[in-house]
XYZ file of C-alpha atoms in Angstrom:
330
model
C 0.000 0.000 0.000
C 1.328 3.422 -0.939
C 1.195 6.436 1.355
C -0.644 9.233 -0.492
C 0.124 12.677 0.926
C -1.501 16.051 0.249
C 0.469 18.963 -1.210
C -0.329 22.633 -0.785
C 2.972 24.095 -1.995
C 6.009 22.976 -3.951
C 8.210 23.565 -0.915
C 6.512 20.639 0.871
C 7.662 17.985 -1.609
C 11.113 17.259 -0.198
C 9.956 17.278 3.428
C 7.130 14.799 2.805
C 9.089 12.615 0.384
C 11.946 12.237 2.836
C 9.448 11.339 5.572
C 7.768 8.512 3.681
C 5.255 9.870 1.163
C 5.024 7.619 -1.910
C 2.345 9.480 -3.871
C 1.169 13.097 -3.895
C -2.093 14.812 -4.749
C -2.971 18.483 -4.986
C -5.350 20.975 -6.549
C -5.018 24.047 -8.713
C -7.315 26.997 -9.340
C -6.167 28.803 -12.504
C -6.659 32.551 -12.626
C -8.798 32.066 -15.742
C -11.270 30.059 -13.668
C -11.353 32.677 -10.917
C -11.904 35.485 -13.418
C -14.713 33.684 -15.219
C -16.547 32.086 -12.293
C -15.337 34.036 -9.204
C -13.605 32.574 -6.124
C -17.021 31.462 -4.859
C -17.327 28.785 -7.552
C -14.790 26.175 -6.556
C -13.018 24.016 -9.111
C -12.326 21.520 -6.311
C -14.028 20.375 -3.151
C -11.426 22.418 -1.251
C -11.249 26.188 -1.317
C -9.314 27.922 -4.133
C -6.407 28.741 -1.834
C -5.843 25.131 -0.784
C -4.276 24.379 -4.169
C -1.473 25.692 -6.318
C -1.819 29.276 -7.526
C -0.233 28.756 -10.943
C 0.814 26.172 -13.510
C 4.414 27.274 -12.980
C 4.334 26.276 -9.313
C 2.520 23.051 -10.136
C 5.103 22.119 -12.754
C 7.915 22.789 -10.283
C 6.191 20.528 -7.734
C 5.973 17.776 -10.373
C 9.681 18.140 -11.161
C 10.595 17.921 -7.473
C 8.371 14.874 -7.000
C 9.873 13.198 -10.069
C 13.303 13.543 -8.472
C 11.999 11.072 -5.870
C 10.164 8.988 -8.479
C 6.854 9.981 -6.849
C 3.764 10.553 -9.024
C 1.563 13.609 -8.493
C -2.207 13.454 -9.035
C -4.485 16.455 -9.597
C -7.931 16.858 -8.042
C -10.944 17.976 -10.064
C -13.491 16.895 -7.503
C -16.180 19.505 -7.135
C -19.477 17.675 -6.521
C -20.474 18.471 -10.100
C -19.695 20.790 -13.015
C -21.957 22.362 -15.599
C -21.568 21.318 -19.204
C -20.405 24.837 -20.098
C -17.451 24.391 -17.742
C -16.197 21.227 -19.432
C -14.196 22.939 -22.221
C -12.049 24.877 -19.738
C -11.579 21.756 -17.640
C -10.610 19.642 -20.652
C -8.048 22.276 -21.690
C -6.643 22.227 -18.155
C -6.398 18.428 -18.199
C -4.637 18.420 -21.569
C -2.122 20.988 -20.393
C -1.467 19.205 -17.115
C -0.986 15.840 -18.786
C 1.027 16.921 -21.821
C 3.082 19.813 -20.421
C 3.079 19.673 -16.619
C 3.464 15.939 -16.067
C 0.441 15.134 -13.897
C 0.103 11.337 -13.681
C -3.648 11.044 -12.998
C -6.766 13.118 -12.336
C -9.032 12.622 -9.321
C -12.520 13.259 -10.722
C -15.967 13.240 -9.120
C -18.335 14.156 -11.977
C -19.232 11.195 -14.265
C -20.029 13.695 -17.018
C -16.485 15.041 -16.894
C -15.143 11.477 -16.864
C -17.086 10.758 -20.065
C -15.786 13.982 -21.654
C -12.238 12.993 -20.715
C -12.618 9.554 -22.280
C -13.856 11.200 -25.451
C -11.411 14.111 -25.702
C -8.395 13.137 -23.594
C -8.551 9.325 -23.686
C -5.009 8.809 -22.392
C -5.580 10.843 -19.219
C -5.782 8.370 -16.286
C -8.831 8.800 -14.055
C -9.011 8.184 -10.317
C -12.642 8.167 -9.227
C -13.086 10.570 -6.306
C -14.910 9.436 -3.186
C -17.430 12.186 -4.002
C -18.591 10.078 -6.959
C -20.185 7.598 -4.493
C -18.258 4.439 -5.459
C -19.654 2.637 -2.422
C -21.237 -0.559 -3.740
C -20.576 -3.164 -6.424
C -23.029 -1.539 -8.845
C -21.178 1.773 -8.775
C -17.840 -0.025 -9.027
C -19.091 -1.753 -12.165
C -20.136 1.598 -13.664
C -16.672 3.089 -13.193
C -15.064 -0.129 -14.360
C -16.894 0.297 -17.670
C -15.409 3.810 -17.881
C -11.927 2.250 -17.721
C -10.705 4.156 -14.691
C -7.404 3.278 -13.039
C -8.281 3.827 -9.381
C -11.317 4.242 -7.162
C -11.266 6.181 -3.891
C -13.726 4.590 -1.486
C -15.856 6.990 0.593
C -15.149 7.436 4.284
C -18.354 5.633 5.214
C -17.281 2.329 3.627
C -16.380 -0.117 6.395
C -13.914 -3.004 6.567
C -16.512 -5.724 6.045
C -17.611 -4.064 2.793
C -14.185 -3.685 1.178
C -13.549 -7.327 0.074
C -16.654 -7.362 -2.147
C -15.703 -3.996 -3.633
C -12.159 -5.215 -4.279
C -13.480 -8.309 -6.031
C -15.808 -6.179 -8.157
C -12.985 -3.761 -9.007
C -10.715 -6.470 -10.409
C -7.493 -4.859 -11.624
C -8.645 -1.340 -10.684
C -6.732 0.050 -7.710
C -8.561 0.904 -4.490
C -7.682 3.857 -2.290
C -9.007 4.444 1.234
C -8.891 7.249 3.782
C -6.416 6.753 6.608
C -5.915 10.069 8.478
C -7.533 13.464 9.098
C -10.858 15.054 8.206
C -14.234 13.450 8.484
C -17.649 14.375 7.172
C -20.769 14.584 9.311
C -22.865 13.316 6.391
C -22.127 11.063 3.417
C -20.027 13.446 1.369
C -20.830 11.595 -1.852
C -24.414 12.828 -1.679
C -23.702 16.357 -0.456
C -24.487 18.945 -3.101
C -23.600 21.952 -0.940
C -20.403 23.973 -1.042
C -18.067 24.996 1.745
C -17.532 28.391 0.102
C -19.793 30.022 2.688
C -18.391 27.929 5.517
C -18.954 24.301 6.460
C -22.188 24.667 8.417
C -22.299 20.899 8.919
C -19.176 20.983 11.090
C -20.558 23.550 13.515
C -21.546 21.841 16.739
C -22.766 24.829 18.741
C -26.080 25.432 17.037
C -28.823 27.129 19.021
C -32.059 25.192 18.942
C -35.587 25.339 20.316
C -37.025 21.963 21.410
C -40.550 21.412 20.075
C -42.937 18.506 20.348
C -43.925 16.730 17.127
C -47.489 17.552 18.075
C -47.593 21.319 18.062
C -50.314 21.319 20.693
C -48.131 19.590 23.281
C -45.023 20.520 25.239
C -42.054 18.277 25.945
C -41.940 16.750 29.390
C -38.964 17.207 31.689
C -37.837 13.642 30.931
C -38.083 14.210 27.166
C -36.096 17.435 27.450
C -33.401 15.654 29.432
C -33.167 12.887 26.828
C -33.036 15.416 23.995
C -30.254 17.387 25.676
C -28.236 14.201 26.170
C -28.632 13.321 22.493
C -27.618 16.813 21.395
C -24.526 16.610 23.625
C -23.654 13.233 22.071
C -24.067 14.708 18.591
C -21.863 17.667 19.444
C -19.172 15.298 20.687
C -19.408 13.328 17.442
C -19.101 16.494 15.337
C -16.071 17.571 17.370
C -14.260 14.318 16.558
C -15.288 14.355 12.890
C -14.119 17.946 12.572
C -10.512 16.985 13.390
C -11.117 17.392 17.127
C -11.507 21.091 16.416
C -8.177 20.998 14.530
C -6.280 20.500 17.775
C -2.796 19.126 18.384
C -2.280 16.551 21.130
C 0.050 17.200 24.055
C 2.775 15.165 22.314
C 2.528 17.359 19.205
C 0.657 14.912 16.978
C -2.435 16.079 15.074
C -5.810 14.807 16.192
C -8.637 13.768 13.910
C -10.257 10.776 12.184
C -7.859 7.843 11.979
C -7.597 4.347 10.512
C -4.094 3.353 11.657
C -5.344 0.354 13.676
C -6.780 -1.185 10.515
C -3.683 -1.016 8.319
C -2.912 -4.731 8.516
C -6.507 -5.617 7.649
C -6.564 -3.142 4.753
C -3.320 -4.615 3.438
C -4.706 -8.159 3.546
C -7.776 -6.986 1.613
C -5.628 -5.738 -1.252
C -6.031 -1.985 -0.775
C -3.500 -0.102 -2.914
C -3.257 3.412 -1.489
C -3.759 5.195 1.853
C -5.026 8.752 1.642
C -3.929 11.366 4.151
C -6.374 14.270 3.962
C -5.564 17.975 4.264
C -4.251 19.887 1.265
C -4.947 23.134 3.109
C -3.378 21.911 6.350
C -0.222 23.275 7.918
C 3.042 21.675 6.730
C 3.684 20.297 10.214
C 0.311 18.535 10.227
C 1.133 16.853 6.918
C 4.616 15.910 8.101
C 3.408 14.351 11.352
C 0.626 12.502 9.515
C 3.019 10.962 6.983
C 5.408 9.941 9.757
C 2.627 8.228 11.724
C 1.402 6.244 8.730
C 4.944 5.276 7.744
C 5.744 4.037 11.254
C 2.784 1.667 11.257
C 3.279 0.656 7.624
C 6.822 -0.482 8.404
C 5.291 -3.076 10.724
C 2.728 -4.094 8.106
C 5.427 -4.516 5.461
C 7.451 -6.498 7.972
C 4.493 -8.947 8.178
C 3.695 -8.188 11.812
C 0.528 -9.775 13.173
C -2.672 -7.742 13.094
C -2.691 -7.522 16.882
C 0.842 -6.118 16.935
C 0.017 -3.559 14.253
C -3.042 -2.397 16.186
C -1.038 -2.213 19.410
C 1.632 -0.060 17.752
C -0.965 2.194 16.135
C -2.593 2.868 19.491
C 0.793 3.492 21.082
C 1.719 6.016 18.384
C -1.628 7.774 18.667
C -1.204 7.904 22.439
C -4.858 8.843 22.926
C -6.416 5.787 24.625
C -9.575 7.614 25.651
C -10.254 8.708 22.079
C -9.428 5.299 20.624
C -11.708 3.568 23.116
C -14.610 5.886 22.281
C -14.514 4.797 18.622
C -15.571 8.296 17.593
C -12.168 9.086 16.063
C -12.079 5.864 14.027
C -12.651 5.639 10.288
C -13.111 1.879 10.607
C -15.124 0.528 13.531
C-alpha cells in the first residue's frame, strides 16, 4: 500500500518525500477560472487557496516529486460541473498531462469522466470518493469507464471492502487513513463549503418542540433530547478533526484508521489517503510519519494484533481510541 500525501505548496515535496510519502495529490485553481466564475465557484471540493496558484508552481512541484520517483495526481473533484465548464476543464487536463506531467486526475463528476474519455482518452482517471463508489453496482459503472483507481468513501467499512475489491478487479482501491471526516455522506452532499462548512458547527442554538404542536415536551423528554444533542456535538467535534487540535505530544488529532492497516493490506487496498491539502506543513509531516511508522510493521508482516497495538501506542490517545468516535473503521 502506498502512502498518499496532500500537497499545498512545492516547498513541501522534499519534506514529505523524505518522511515517507510515496504518492502526492494536490489541486489548482487557474486565474482564468477565478476570473470567469469568481472565487465562490470552486473548481475543487477544497477552497481555491488550498491548491497551487499557478501552472508554474505546479510544474515545479511535479519536477521535485519526479526527483523522488513519486507521481503527483491532480484533483478535479467539485461535486459536479456544468456542461459549459467542461471545455475549460478539458483544456486544463490536456495541459497538465502533456506539459506539466500530472500522472492522474481525481474526478468526481461522471459527465467530466465521459468527456475525458472522449477528448483526452489517455488521461488516467481516479474516481473521487465524491462520486459515491460505495457498492458493487457503482464499481461496475466506473469499471466500464476504464478508470485506473477508485477512492472509497469514508463511510465504507472493513466488512464491505472485500466485495468492492473483487468487483474492481485490476482497478486500484484507495481508502482514507488520516484526518478530516464528514458529518454526512459526502458523496451525496451537493452543498459547497464556500460560505463555511455549516455541517461541522456543533454549537447550534435550537428550540425543542414537540412533534405535536399542541403539546409541550416533558422534563424527561427534554433531558433525553439534551443528552442526544450533547452526544451529537461530541461526534461532530471528533469528525471535525477534534476542532483541529494538536495533542500534548505534538501529533495532530482527527479521524484515523491506523489500527486497521494490517486488515486493509490483507484486503488488497492499494493506497492510503492522508487528507488535508490546506493543512499546515507540520500537520502533513506528522501525519506521513505516523502512517509510515505503522506501515513499516505491516510490510514487515507483523501480526494484526501487533500492528493495532503499535498504532494505538503512536496515537497515544487511549480515551479517544476507546470511544470509537475518532475511528474511520469501527
